[in-house]
mmCIF file of C-alpha atoms in Angstrom:
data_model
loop_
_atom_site.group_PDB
_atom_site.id
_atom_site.type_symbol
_atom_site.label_atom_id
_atom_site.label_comp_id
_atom_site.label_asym_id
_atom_site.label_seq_id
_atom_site.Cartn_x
_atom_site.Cartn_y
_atom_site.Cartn_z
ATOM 1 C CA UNK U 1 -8.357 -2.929 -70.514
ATOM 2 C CA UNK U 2 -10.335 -1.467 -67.880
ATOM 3 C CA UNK U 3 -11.269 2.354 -67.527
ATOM 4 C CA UNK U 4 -8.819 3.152 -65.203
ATOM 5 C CA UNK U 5 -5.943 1.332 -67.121
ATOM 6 C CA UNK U 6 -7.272 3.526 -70.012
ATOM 7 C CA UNK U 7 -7.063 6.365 -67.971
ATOM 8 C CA UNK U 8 -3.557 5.479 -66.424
ATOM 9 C CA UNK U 9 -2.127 5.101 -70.140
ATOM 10 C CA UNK U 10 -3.588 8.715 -70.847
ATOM 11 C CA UNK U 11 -1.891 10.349 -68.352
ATOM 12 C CA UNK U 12 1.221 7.995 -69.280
ATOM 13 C CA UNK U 13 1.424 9.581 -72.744
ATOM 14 C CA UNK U 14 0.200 13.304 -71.949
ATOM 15 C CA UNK U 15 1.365 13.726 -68.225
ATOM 16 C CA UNK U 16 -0.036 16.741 -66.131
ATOM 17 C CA UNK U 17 3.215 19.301 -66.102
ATOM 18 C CA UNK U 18 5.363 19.747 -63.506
ATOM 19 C CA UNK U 19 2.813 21.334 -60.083
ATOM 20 C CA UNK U 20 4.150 21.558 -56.447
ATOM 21 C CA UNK U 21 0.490 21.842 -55.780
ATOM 22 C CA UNK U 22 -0.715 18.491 -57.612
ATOM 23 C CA UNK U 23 0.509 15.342 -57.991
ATOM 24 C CA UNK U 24 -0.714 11.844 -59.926
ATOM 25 C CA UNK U 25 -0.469 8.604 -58.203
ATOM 26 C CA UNK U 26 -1.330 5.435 -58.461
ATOM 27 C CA UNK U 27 -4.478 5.699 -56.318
ATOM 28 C CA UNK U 28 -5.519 9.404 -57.574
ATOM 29 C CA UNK U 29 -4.734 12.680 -58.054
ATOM 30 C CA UNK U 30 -3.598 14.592 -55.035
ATOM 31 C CA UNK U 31 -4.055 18.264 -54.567
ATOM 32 C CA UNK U 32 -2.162 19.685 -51.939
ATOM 33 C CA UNK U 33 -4.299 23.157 -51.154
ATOM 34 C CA UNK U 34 -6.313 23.578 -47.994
ATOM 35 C CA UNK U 35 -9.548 23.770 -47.888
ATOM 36 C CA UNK U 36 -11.344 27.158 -49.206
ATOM 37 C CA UNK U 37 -14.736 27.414 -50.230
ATOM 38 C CA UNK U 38 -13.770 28.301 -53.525
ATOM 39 C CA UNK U 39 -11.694 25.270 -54.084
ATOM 40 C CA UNK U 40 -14.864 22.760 -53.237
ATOM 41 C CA UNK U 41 -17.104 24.778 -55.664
ATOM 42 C CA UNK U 42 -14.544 24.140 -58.203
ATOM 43 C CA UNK U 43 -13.939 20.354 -57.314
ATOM 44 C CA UNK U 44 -17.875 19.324 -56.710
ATOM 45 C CA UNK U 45 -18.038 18.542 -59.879
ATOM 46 C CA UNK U 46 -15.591 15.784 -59.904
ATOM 47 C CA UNK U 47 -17.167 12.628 -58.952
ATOM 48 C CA UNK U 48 -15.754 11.304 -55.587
ATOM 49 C CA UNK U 49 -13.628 13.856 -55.042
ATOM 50 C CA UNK U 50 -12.570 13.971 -51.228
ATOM 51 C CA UNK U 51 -11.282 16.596 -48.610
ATOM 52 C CA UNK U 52 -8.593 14.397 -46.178
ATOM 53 C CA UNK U 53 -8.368 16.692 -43.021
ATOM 54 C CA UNK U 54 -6.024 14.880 -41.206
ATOM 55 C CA UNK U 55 -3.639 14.857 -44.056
ATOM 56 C CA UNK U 56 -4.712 18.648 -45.384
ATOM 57 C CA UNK U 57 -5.434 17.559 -49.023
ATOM 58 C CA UNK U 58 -7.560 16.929 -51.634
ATOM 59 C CA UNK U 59 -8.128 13.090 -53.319
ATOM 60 C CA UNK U 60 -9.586 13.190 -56.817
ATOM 61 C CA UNK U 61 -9.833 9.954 -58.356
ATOM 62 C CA UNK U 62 -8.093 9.470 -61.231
ATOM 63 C CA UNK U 63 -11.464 9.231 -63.494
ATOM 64 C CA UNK U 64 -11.083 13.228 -62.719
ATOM 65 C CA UNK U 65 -8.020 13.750 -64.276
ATOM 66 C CA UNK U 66 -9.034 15.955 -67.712
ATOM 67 C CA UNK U 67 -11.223 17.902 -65.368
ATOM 68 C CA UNK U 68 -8.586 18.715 -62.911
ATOM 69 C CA UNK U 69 -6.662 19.473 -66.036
ATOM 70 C CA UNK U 70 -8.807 21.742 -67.128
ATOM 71 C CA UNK U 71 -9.067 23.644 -64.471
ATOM 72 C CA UNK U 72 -5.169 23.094 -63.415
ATOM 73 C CA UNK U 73 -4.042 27.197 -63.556
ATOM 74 C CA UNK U 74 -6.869 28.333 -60.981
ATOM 75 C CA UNK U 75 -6.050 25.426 -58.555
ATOM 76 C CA UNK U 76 -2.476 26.998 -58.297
ATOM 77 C CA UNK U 77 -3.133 30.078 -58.185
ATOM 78 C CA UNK U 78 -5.580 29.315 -55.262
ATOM 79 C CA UNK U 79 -3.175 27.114 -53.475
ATOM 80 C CA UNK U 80 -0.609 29.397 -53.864
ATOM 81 C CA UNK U 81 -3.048 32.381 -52.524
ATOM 82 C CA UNK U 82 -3.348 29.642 -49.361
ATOM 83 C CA UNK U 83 1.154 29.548 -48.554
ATOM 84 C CA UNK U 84 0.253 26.106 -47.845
ATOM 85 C CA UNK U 85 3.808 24.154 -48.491
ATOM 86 C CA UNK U 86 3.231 21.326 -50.154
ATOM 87 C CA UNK U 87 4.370 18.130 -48.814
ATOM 88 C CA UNK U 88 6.737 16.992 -51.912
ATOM 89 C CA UNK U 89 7.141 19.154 -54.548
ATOM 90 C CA UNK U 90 8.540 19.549 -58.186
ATOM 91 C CA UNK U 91 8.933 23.427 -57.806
ATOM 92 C CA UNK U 92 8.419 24.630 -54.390
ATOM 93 C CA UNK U 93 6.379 28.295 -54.216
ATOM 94 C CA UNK U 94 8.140 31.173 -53.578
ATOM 95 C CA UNK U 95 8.518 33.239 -50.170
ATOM 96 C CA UNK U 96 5.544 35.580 -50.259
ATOM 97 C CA UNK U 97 5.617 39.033 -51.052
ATOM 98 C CA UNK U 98 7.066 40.789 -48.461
ATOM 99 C CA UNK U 99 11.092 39.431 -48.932
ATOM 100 C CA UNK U 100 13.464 40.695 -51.352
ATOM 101 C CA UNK U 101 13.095 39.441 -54.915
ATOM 102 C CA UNK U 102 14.950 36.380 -55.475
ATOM 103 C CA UNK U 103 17.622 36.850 -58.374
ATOM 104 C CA UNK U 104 20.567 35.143 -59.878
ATOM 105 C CA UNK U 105 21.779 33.256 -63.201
ATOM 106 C CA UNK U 106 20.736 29.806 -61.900
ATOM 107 C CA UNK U 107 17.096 30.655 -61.625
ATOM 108 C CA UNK U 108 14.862 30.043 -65.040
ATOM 109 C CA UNK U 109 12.763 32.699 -66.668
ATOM 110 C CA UNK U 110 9.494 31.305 -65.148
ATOM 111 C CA UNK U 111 10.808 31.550 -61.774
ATOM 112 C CA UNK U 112 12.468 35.657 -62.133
ATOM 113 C CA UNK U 113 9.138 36.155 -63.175
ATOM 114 C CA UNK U 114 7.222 34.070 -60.751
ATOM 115 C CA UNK U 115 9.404 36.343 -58.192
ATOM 116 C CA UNK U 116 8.884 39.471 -59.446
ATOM 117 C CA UNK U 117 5.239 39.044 -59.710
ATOM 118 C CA UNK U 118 4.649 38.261 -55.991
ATOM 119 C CA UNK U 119 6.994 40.789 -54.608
ATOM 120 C CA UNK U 120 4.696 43.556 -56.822
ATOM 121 C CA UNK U 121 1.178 41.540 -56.079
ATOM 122 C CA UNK U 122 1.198 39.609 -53.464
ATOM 123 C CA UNK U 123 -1.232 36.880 -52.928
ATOM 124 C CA UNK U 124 -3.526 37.356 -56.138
ATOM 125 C CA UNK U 125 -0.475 38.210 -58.004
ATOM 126 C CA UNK U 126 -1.139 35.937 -61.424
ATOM 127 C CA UNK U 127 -4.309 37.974 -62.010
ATOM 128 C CA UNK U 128 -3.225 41.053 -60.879
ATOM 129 C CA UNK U 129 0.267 40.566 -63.229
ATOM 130 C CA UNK U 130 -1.890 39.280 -65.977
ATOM 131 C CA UNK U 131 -3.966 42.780 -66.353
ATOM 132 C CA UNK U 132 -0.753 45.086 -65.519
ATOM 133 C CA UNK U 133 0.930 43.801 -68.394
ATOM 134 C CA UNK U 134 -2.328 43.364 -70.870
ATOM 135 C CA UNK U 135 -1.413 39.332 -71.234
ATOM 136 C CA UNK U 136 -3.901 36.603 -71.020
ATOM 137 C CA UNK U 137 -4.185 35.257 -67.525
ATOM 138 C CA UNK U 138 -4.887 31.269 -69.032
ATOM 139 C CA UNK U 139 -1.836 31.900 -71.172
ATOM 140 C CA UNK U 140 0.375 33.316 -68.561
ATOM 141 C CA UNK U 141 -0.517 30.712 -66.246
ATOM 142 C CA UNK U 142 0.040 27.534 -68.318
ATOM 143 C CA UNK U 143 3.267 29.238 -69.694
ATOM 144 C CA UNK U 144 4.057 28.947 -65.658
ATOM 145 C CA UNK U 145 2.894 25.677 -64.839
ATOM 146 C CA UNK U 146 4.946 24.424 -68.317
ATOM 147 C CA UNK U 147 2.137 23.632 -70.184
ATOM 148 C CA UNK U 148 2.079 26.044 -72.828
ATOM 149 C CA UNK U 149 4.471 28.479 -74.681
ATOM 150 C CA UNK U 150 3.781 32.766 -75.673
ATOM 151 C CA UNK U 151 2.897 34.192 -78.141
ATOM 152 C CA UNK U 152 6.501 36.111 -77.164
ATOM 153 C CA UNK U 153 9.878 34.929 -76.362
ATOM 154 C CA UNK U 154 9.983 34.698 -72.421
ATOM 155 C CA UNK U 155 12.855 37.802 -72.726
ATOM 156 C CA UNK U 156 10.416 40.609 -73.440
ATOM 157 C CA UNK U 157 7.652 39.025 -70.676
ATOM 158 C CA UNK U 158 10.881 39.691 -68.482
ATOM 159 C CA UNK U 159 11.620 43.170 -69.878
ATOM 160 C CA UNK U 160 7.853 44.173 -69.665
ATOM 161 C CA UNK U 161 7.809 42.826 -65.953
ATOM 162 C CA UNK U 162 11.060 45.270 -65.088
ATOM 163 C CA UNK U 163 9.359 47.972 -67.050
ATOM 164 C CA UNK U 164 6.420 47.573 -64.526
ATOM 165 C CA UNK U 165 8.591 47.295 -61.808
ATOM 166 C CA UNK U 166 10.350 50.897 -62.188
ATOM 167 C CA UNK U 167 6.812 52.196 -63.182
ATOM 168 C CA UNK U 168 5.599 51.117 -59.130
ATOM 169 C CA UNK U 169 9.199 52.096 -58.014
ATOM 170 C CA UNK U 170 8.639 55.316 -59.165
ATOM 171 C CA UNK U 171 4.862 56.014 -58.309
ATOM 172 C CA UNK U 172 5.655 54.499 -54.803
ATOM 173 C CA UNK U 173 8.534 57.093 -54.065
ATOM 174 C CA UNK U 174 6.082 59.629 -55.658
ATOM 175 C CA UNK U 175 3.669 58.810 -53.273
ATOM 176 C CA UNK U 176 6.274 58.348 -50.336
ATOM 177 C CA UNK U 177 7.457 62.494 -51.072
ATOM 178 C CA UNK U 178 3.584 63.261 -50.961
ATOM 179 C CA UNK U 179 3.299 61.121 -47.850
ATOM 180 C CA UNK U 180 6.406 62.874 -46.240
ATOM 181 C CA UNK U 181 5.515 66.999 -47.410
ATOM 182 C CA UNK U 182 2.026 66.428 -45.452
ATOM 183 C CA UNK U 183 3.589 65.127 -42.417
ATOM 184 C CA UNK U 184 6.047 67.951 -42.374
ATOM 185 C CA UNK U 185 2.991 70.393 -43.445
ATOM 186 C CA UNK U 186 1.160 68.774 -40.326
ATOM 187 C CA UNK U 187 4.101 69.130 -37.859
ATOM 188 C CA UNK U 188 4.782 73.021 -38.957
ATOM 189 C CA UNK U 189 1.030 73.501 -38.505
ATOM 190 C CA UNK U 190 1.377 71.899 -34.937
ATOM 191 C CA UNK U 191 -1.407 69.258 -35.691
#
C-alpha cells in the first residue's frame, strides 16, 4: 500500500466532518476561502499546498490532511470572516449580520446558534461569542463544525445565547434613549 492509499483509508475510517468551506477529494483537499494573508501563514506549513486563482481556492494535498485537521475551526472561521460562498457545500454559511435572525423548528441547534451569533457579532462572531458566554472557542467551534460534543446539553448553550441576546437588546435601547435625550438636549440648545 502506498502512502497515499494509507492516507486515503485514514480519512475513509475518520472522515473530516461535515465543512461548506472544505472538502476531500480524490486529488486533495480543497479549501474554498480566498486568499488572506492570514490563511497562507497558516497553510505554509503544509507541503505543496497551492493558491488556484482562477478557481478562488486552496489545493492541499492529501499528505496534509491531519494538519488541515488540526487547524480545521480557524480555517472556517476565516472563510466565513471572507462571505466567500462556497462552490458546493454540506451546510451553506449564513446571511451575514445585518438580516433578521433566521428561526423556525426545522433548523438544528447548531444552526439557531450559528444565527444568533452573527446577527450579535458579525464577522468575528465565533470569537467574539466564545468570550461573551465564557465557553472555549476550540470547543465551541468543533461542537459547530460536528466534530465534538459540550461539556453541556446544546439547550442551555441556546438559553445562554438568548440570555445574551436580551442583555445587548437592552443595553442597545439604553444607549438608543441616551443617544435620543442629547439630540433633543442639542436641538433645545439650538446647536
Amino acid at each position: 500500500m502506498t502512502e497515499e492509499d494509507s492516507i486515503r483509508a485514514a480519512l475513509a475510517a475518520h472522515p473530516f466532518p461535515p465543512n461548506p468551506w472544505v472538502q476531500v477529494t480524490d486529488e486533495g483537499i480543497i479549501i474554498k476561502a480566498g486568499y488572506t494573508d492570514t490563511l497562507h501563514r497558516m497553510l505554509r506549513w503544509v507541503p505543496k499546498v497551492r493558491w488556484i486563482p482562477e478557481r478562488r481556492h486552496w489545493h492541499v494535498p492529501l499528505a496534509g490532511a491531519e494538519l488541515i485537521r488540526s487547524v480545521l475551526p480557524e480555517i472556517s472561521r476565516l472563510a466565513e470572516a471572507t462571505y466567500e460562498e462556497p462552490t458546493a457545500a454540506a451546510d451553506p454559511p449564513q446571511p451575514p449580520a445585518t438580516t433578521p435572525v433566521q428561526a423556525g423548528a426545522d433548523l438544528s441547534e447548531r444552526d439557531l446558534f450559528r444565527n444568533s451569533a452573527r446577527f450579535l457579532f458579525g464577522t468575528d462572531w465565533q470569537r467574539d461569542t466564545a468570550r461573551a458566554l465564557g465557553r472555549d472557542e476550540a470547543a465551541l467551534a468543533c461542537w459547530l463544525a460536528g466534530d465534538g460534543t459540550l461539556e453541556d446539553d446544546p439547550a442551555i448553550l441556546l438559553d445562554e445565547m438568548l440570555g445574551l441576546m436580551h442583555r445587548r437588546a437592552a443595553a442597545i435601547v439604553a444607549a438608543a434613549g441616551r443617544l435620543s435625550q442629547a439630540i433633543e438636549e442639542r436641538k433645545a440648545d439650538g446647536r
